[in-house]
Amino acid sequence: MAGAVATGGGGAGALMEKVDWRLAAPLGLTYLIFFAAPFAILLGVSLYSDSEQTVLGFGSWTKFYTDAFYLKVIYDTLKLGVFAVVATTFLAYPLALVFRASSPRIQRVLIFVILMPLLTSVVIRTFAWIVILAREGVINQTLMTLGITATPLNLLQTELGLVIALTQIEMPLMLLPLLTIMNQMDQNLVDASRALGSSKWRTFFRVILPLTLPGWIAGATLVFASATTAFISQSVIGGARLVYLPALIWQQSMVVYNWPFAAVASLTLLFTVLSGIMALGWLGRFAKTT
């Protein structure tokens, strides 16, 4: 610890130079054991061309990226994440504006309602959506009672049903960052825009949306990463008809026992999620410069 104390007169730079590197050793060791080592093992396993792991080569990678079926799985996984982000965005902004305009007592109630789903297991919430989306479920019974449809809609094992369920499941991850940044927004800017004759929509797109963009980017990052890796929701609601990367990894590792191919799919999922996060990060930097 003595090394972390400045000897005086050196300023902040001298203080940083004297920080004992051993203080970061626990974090570095944890990162090495729980991320770097498994990643290296996964990369090594993916460099086998056969399921018995006897032939080294890029056969698993070549097979994965030259097969139209697996390319479609990547595309569908990315599309599911984008759809979840778009759906949660369209619902989160009106809810956040209502929250901002509410009294403190109502805000406390709304916060409880927003946080309550996080206190419930995602497995329970997913199975609850089976009851809601079934042919005899709440949505179909409501649509038929209102005369909107004469026959029940097929919502289970469809992409639409999965996006509806993920929208509710992931909504707190979008709302919480958005509420945080929206509460820090200067109301005088909104009032000035309205006083100068701007409509509500123009005020939203020219004032509120740019000011709350950092909160949206944080929420979109969480929703995208969570939706693309939501194995339980994808498997239970999507069923066997919809195949995404998490289900493909499980199938290849636990059913087919083709671990090299599962490793390729796992690394592809990792890079897919990282590409989405990097794209959102780039959008954030672009927003700051405009």
Coordinates of C-alpha atoms in Angstrom, one line a residue:
M1 CA 0.0 0.0 0.0
A2 CA 2.9 2.3 0.6
G3 CA 3.6 2.3 -3.1
A4 CA 0.1 3.8 -3.8
V5 CA 1.0 6.9 -1.7
A6 CA 2.5 9.8 -3.5
T7 CA 5.8 10.9 -2.1
G8 CA 4.8 14.5 -2.7
G9 CA 5.4 17.1 -5.4
G10 CA 4.9 14.7 -8.3
G11 CA 1.2 15.5 -9.2
A12 CA -1.4 13.2 -10.5
G13 CA 0.9 11.6 -13.1
A14 CA 3.5 10.7 -10.5
L15 CA 0.7 9.3 -8.3
M16 CA -0.5 7.0 -11.1
E17 CA 3.1 5.8 -11.7
K18 CA 3.4 4.8 -8.1
V19 CA 0.1 2.8 -7.9
D20 CA 0.9 -0.7 -7.0
W21 CA 0.0 -3.0 -9.9
R22 CA -0.7 -5.8 -7.4
L23 CA -3.9 -4.0 -6.4
A24 CA -5.4 -5.0 -9.8
A25 CA -4.1 -8.5 -9.6
P26 CA -7.4 -10.1 -8.2
L27 CA -9.4 -8.5 -11.0
G28 CA -6.9 -9.5 -13.6
L29 CA -6.7 -13.1 -12.3
T30 CA -10.5 -13.4 -12.3
Y31 CA -10.7 -12.1 -15.8
L32 CA -8.0 -14.6 -16.8
I33 CA -9.7 -17.6 -15.2
F34 CA -13.3 -16.9 -16.1
F35 CA -13.0 -15.2 -19.5
A36 CA -9.6 -15.4 -21.2
A37 CA -9.0 -19.1 -20.4
P38 CA -12.5 -20.4 -21.5
F39 CA -12.3 -18.2 -24.6
A40 CA -8.9 -19.7 -25.5
I41 CA -10.2 -23.2 -24.9
L42 CA -13.3 -22.5 -27.0
L43 CA -11.1 -21.1 -29.8
G44 CA -8.8 -24.2 -29.6
V45 CA -11.8 -26.6 -29.8
S46 CA -13.2 -24.8 -32.8
L47 CA -10.0 -25.6 -34.7
Y48 CA -10.9 -29.2 -35.0
S49 CA -12.6 -30.4 -38.2
D50 CA -14.3 -33.5 -36.8
S51 CA -16.5 -34.2 -33.8
E52 CA -13.9 -36.6 -32.3
Q53 CA -11.4 -33.8 -32.2
T54 CA -8.6 -35.7 -34.0
V55 CA -8.1 -33.6 -37.1
L56 CA -6.9 -30.0 -36.8
G57 CA -8.1 -27.5 -39.4
F58 CA -10.8 -25.0 -40.3
G59 CA -13.3 -27.6 -41.4
S60 CA -15.9 -26.6 -38.8
W61 CA -15.6 -22.9 -39.7
T62 CA -15.8 -23.6 -43.4
K63 CA -18.9 -25.9 -42.9
F64 CA -20.6 -23.3 -40.8
Y65 CA -20.0 -20.2 -43.0
T66 CA -20.7 -22.0 -46.3
D67 CA -24.1 -23.4 -45.3
A68 CA -27.1 -21.3 -46.1
F69 CA -29.0 -22.7 -43.1
Y70 CA -26.4 -21.6 -40.6
L71 CA -26.1 -18.1 -42.2
K72 CA -29.9 -17.8 -41.9
V73 CA -29.6 -18.7 -38.2
I74 CA -27.1 -15.8 -37.7
Y75 CA -29.4 -13.5 -39.7
D76 CA -32.5 -14.5 -37.7
T77 CA -30.6 -14.0 -34.4
L78 CA -29.6 -10.5 -35.4
K79 CA -33.1 -9.7 -36.6
L80 CA -34.6 -10.9 -33.4
G81 CA -32.3 -8.6 -31.4
V82 CA -33.2 -5.6 -33.6
F83 CA -36.9 -6.3 -33.5
A84 CA -36.8 -6.5 -29.7
V85 CA -34.9 -3.1 -29.5
V86 CA -37.4 -1.5 -31.9
A87 CA -40.5 -2.8 -30.0
T88 CA -39.2 -1.8 -26.6
T89 CA -38.2 1.6 -27.9
F90 CA -41.7 2.4 -29.2
L91 CA -43.2 1.4 -25.9
A92 CA -40.5 2.7 -23.5
Y93 CA -40.5 6.4 -24.7
P94 CA -44.3 7.0 -24.1
L95 CA -44.0 5.3 -20.7
A96 CA -40.9 7.3 -19.8
L97 CA -42.7 10.6 -20.7
V98 CA -45.7 9.6 -18.6
F99 CA -43.3 8.8 -15.7
R100 CA -41.6 12.2 -16.0
A101 CA -44.9 14.0 -16.0
S102 CA -46.3 12.1 -13.0
S103 CA -46.3 13.2 -9.4
P104 CA -43.7 11.6 -7.0
R105 CA -46.3 9.3 -5.5
I106 CA -47.3 8.0 -9.0
Q107 CA -43.6 7.7 -9.9
R108 CA -43.0 5.4 -6.9
V109 CA -45.9 3.2 -8.0
L110 CA -44.6 3.1 -11.6
I111 CA -41.0 2.2 -10.5
F112 CA -42.5 -0.7 -8.5
V113 CA -44.4 -1.8 -11.6
I114 CA -41.3 -1.5 -13.7
L115 CA -39.0 -3.4 -11.3
M116 CA -41.6 -6.1 -10.4
P117 CA -40.8 -8.2 -13.5
L118 CA -37.1 -8.3 -12.6
L119 CA -38.1 -9.9 -9.3
T120 CA -39.7 -12.8 -11.1
S121 CA -37.8 -15.6 -12.8
V122 CA -37.5 -15.3 -16.6
V123 CA -38.6 -18.9 -16.8
I124 CA -41.9 -18.2 -15.0
R125 CA -42.5 -15.1 -17.2
T126 CA -41.8 -17.1 -20.3
F127 CA -44.2 -19.9 -19.4
A128 CA -46.8 -17.3 -18.5
W129 CA -46.6 -16.0 -22.1
I130 CA -47.5 -19.5 -23.3
V131 CA -50.8 -19.1 -21.6
I132 CA -51.3 -15.6 -23.0
L133 CA -50.3 -16.5 -26.6
A134 CA -52.0 -19.9 -26.9
R135 CA -54.9 -20.3 -29.2
E136 CA -57.3 -20.2 -26.2
G137 CA -55.2 -17.6 -24.5
V138 CA -56.0 -14.0 -23.4
I139 CA -54.9 -12.3 -26.7
N140 CA -56.9 -14.6 -29.0
Q141 CA -60.0 -14.6 -26.7
T142 CA -59.9 -10.8 -26.6
L143 CA -59.5 -10.4 -30.4
M144 CA -62.4 -12.9 -31.0
T145 CA -64.6 -11.2 -28.5
L146 CA -64.0 -7.8 -30.2
G147 CA -64.8 -9.3 -33.5
I148 CA -61.3 -8.5 -34.9
T149 CA -60.7 -12.1 -35.9
A150 CA -63.1 -15.0 -36.4
T151 CA -60.5 -17.8 -35.7
P152 CA -57.6 -17.9 -33.2
L153 CA -54.3 -16.6 -34.4
N154 CA -51.2 -18.8 -34.3
L155 CA -48.9 -16.8 -32.0
L156 CA -46.9 -19.6 -30.4
Q157 CA -43.9 -20.8 -32.3
T158 CA -43.9 -17.7 -34.4
E159 CA -41.4 -14.8 -34.6
L160 CA -44.3 -12.4 -33.8
G161 CA -45.2 -14.2 -30.6
L162 CA -41.5 -14.3 -29.6
V163 CA -41.0 -10.6 -30.2
I164 CA -44.2 -9.8 -28.1
A165 CA -42.9 -11.9 -25.2
L166 CA -39.4 -10.5 -25.4
T167 CA -40.7 -7.0 -25.5
Q168 CA -42.3 -7.5 -22.1
I169 CA -39.5 -9.5 -20.7
E170 CA -36.8 -7.0 -21.7
M171 CA -38.7 -3.8 -21.2
P172 CA -37.2 -3.0 -17.7
L173 CA -33.7 -3.1 -19.3
M174 CA -34.8 -0.3 -21.8
L175 CA -36.9 1.7 -19.3
L176 CA -34.5 2.1 -16.4
P177 CA -31.6 3.8 -18.3
L178 CA -34.1 5.9 -20.2
L179 CA -35.8 7.1 -17.0
T180 CA -32.5 7.9 -15.5
I181 CA -31.3 10.1 -18.4
M182 CA -34.8 11.6 -18.8
N183 CA -35.0 12.7 -15.2
Q184 CA -31.7 14.7 -15.7
M185 CA -33.2 16.5 -18.8
D186 CA -33.7 20.3 -18.3
Q187 CA -37.4 20.9 -18.5
N188 CA -36.6 24.6 -19.6
L189 CA -35.4 23.3 -22.9
V190 CA -38.7 21.5 -23.6
D191 CA -40.7 24.5 -22.4
A192 CA -38.6 26.9 -24.6
S193 CA -39.2 24.7 -27.7
R194 CA -43.0 24.7 -27.0
A195 CA -43.0 28.5 -26.3
L196 CA -41.3 29.1 -29.7
G197 CA -44.1 27.4 -31.5
S198 CA -42.8 23.9 -32.0
S199 CA -45.3 21.1 -32.1
K200 CA -45.2 18.2 -29.6
W201 CA -43.7 15.9 -32.2
R202 CA -41.1 18.5 -33.3
T203 CA -40.1 19.1 -29.7
F204 CA -39.8 15.3 -29.2
F205 CA -37.6 14.7 -32.2
R206 CA -35.5 17.9 -32.0
V207 CA -35.1 18.2 -28.2
I208 CA -36.2 15.2 -26.1
L209 CA -34.8 12.5 -28.4
P210 CA -31.3 13.9 -28.8
L211 CA -31.0 14.7 -25.1
T212 CA -32.1 11.2 -24.1
L213 CA -30.1 9.3 -26.7
P214 CA -27.3 8.2 -24.3
G215 CA -30.0 6.5 -22.1
W216 CA -31.6 4.9 -25.2
I217 CA -28.2 3.5 -26.4
A218 CA -27.5 2.0 -22.9
G219 CA -31.0 0.4 -22.9
A220 CA -30.8 -0.8 -26.5
T221 CA -27.4 -2.4 -25.8
L222 CA -28.9 -4.3 -22.8
V223 CA -32.0 -5.4 -24.7
F224 CA -30.1 -6.5 -27.8
A225 CA -27.6 -8.5 -25.9
S226 CA -30.3 -10.1 -23.7
A227 CA -32.7 -10.8 -26.6
T228 CA -30.2 -12.5 -28.9
T229 CA -29.0 -14.8 -26.0
A230 CA -32.4 -15.5 -24.5
F231 CA -32.2 -19.3 -24.8
I232 CA -35.2 -20.1 -22.5
S233 CA -37.6 -17.7 -24.3
Q234 CA -36.4 -18.6 -27.8
S235 CA -36.7 -22.4 -27.0
V236 CA -40.0 -22.3 -25.1
I237 CA -42.0 -19.8 -27.2
G238 CA -40.2 -20.2 -30.5
G239 CA -40.2 -24.0 -30.3
A240 CA -38.5 -26.2 -32.8
R241 CA -39.7 -24.2 -35.8
L242 CA -37.5 -21.2 -35.0
V243 CA -33.7 -21.8 -34.7
Y244 CA -31.4 -19.2 -33.2
L245 CA -27.7 -19.4 -32.3
P246 CA -28.3 -20.3 -28.5
A247 CA -30.5 -23.2 -29.5
L248 CA -28.1 -24.3 -32.2
I249 CA -25.2 -24.3 -29.6
W250 CA -27.2 -26.4 -27.2
Q251 CA -28.2 -28.9 -30.0
Q252 CA -24.6 -29.3 -31.3
S253 CA -23.1 -29.7 -27.8
M254 CA -25.7 -31.7 -25.9
V255 CA -27.5 -33.7 -28.6
V256 CA -25.1 -34.2 -31.5
Y257 CA -22.0 -33.9 -29.3
N258 CA -20.1 -32.0 -32.1
W259 CA -18.2 -29.7 -29.8
P260 CA -16.0 -28.1 -32.5
F261 CA -19.1 -27.1 -34.4
A262 CA -20.7 -25.9 -31.1
A263 CA -17.6 -23.8 -30.4
V264 CA -17.8 -22.2 -33.8
A265 CA -21.5 -21.3 -33.2
S266 CA -20.6 -20.0 -29.7
L267 CA -17.8 -17.7 -31.0
T268 CA -20.2 -16.6 -33.8
L269 CA -22.8 -15.7 -31.2
L270 CA -20.2 -13.8 -29.2
F271 CA -19.0 -11.8 -32.2
T272 CA -22.7 -11.2 -33.2
V273 CA -23.5 -9.7 -29.9
L274 CA -20.3 -7.7 -29.9
S275 CA -21.0 -6.4 -33.4
G276 CA -24.4 -5.1 -32.2
I277 CA -22.9 -3.5 -29.1
M278 CA -20.1 -1.9 -31.2
A279 CA -22.7 -0.5 -33.7
L280 CA -24.7 1.0 -30.9
G281 CA -21.5 2.5 -29.4
W282 CA -20.6 4.0 -32.7
L283 CA -24.1 5.5 -32.9
G284 CA -23.5 7.0 -29.5
R285 CA -20.2 8.6 -30.6
F286 CA -21.8 9.8 -33.8
A287 CA -24.7 11.4 -31.9
K288 CA -22.3 13.3 -29.7
T289 CA -20.6 14.9 -32.7
T290 CA -23.8 16.0 -34.4

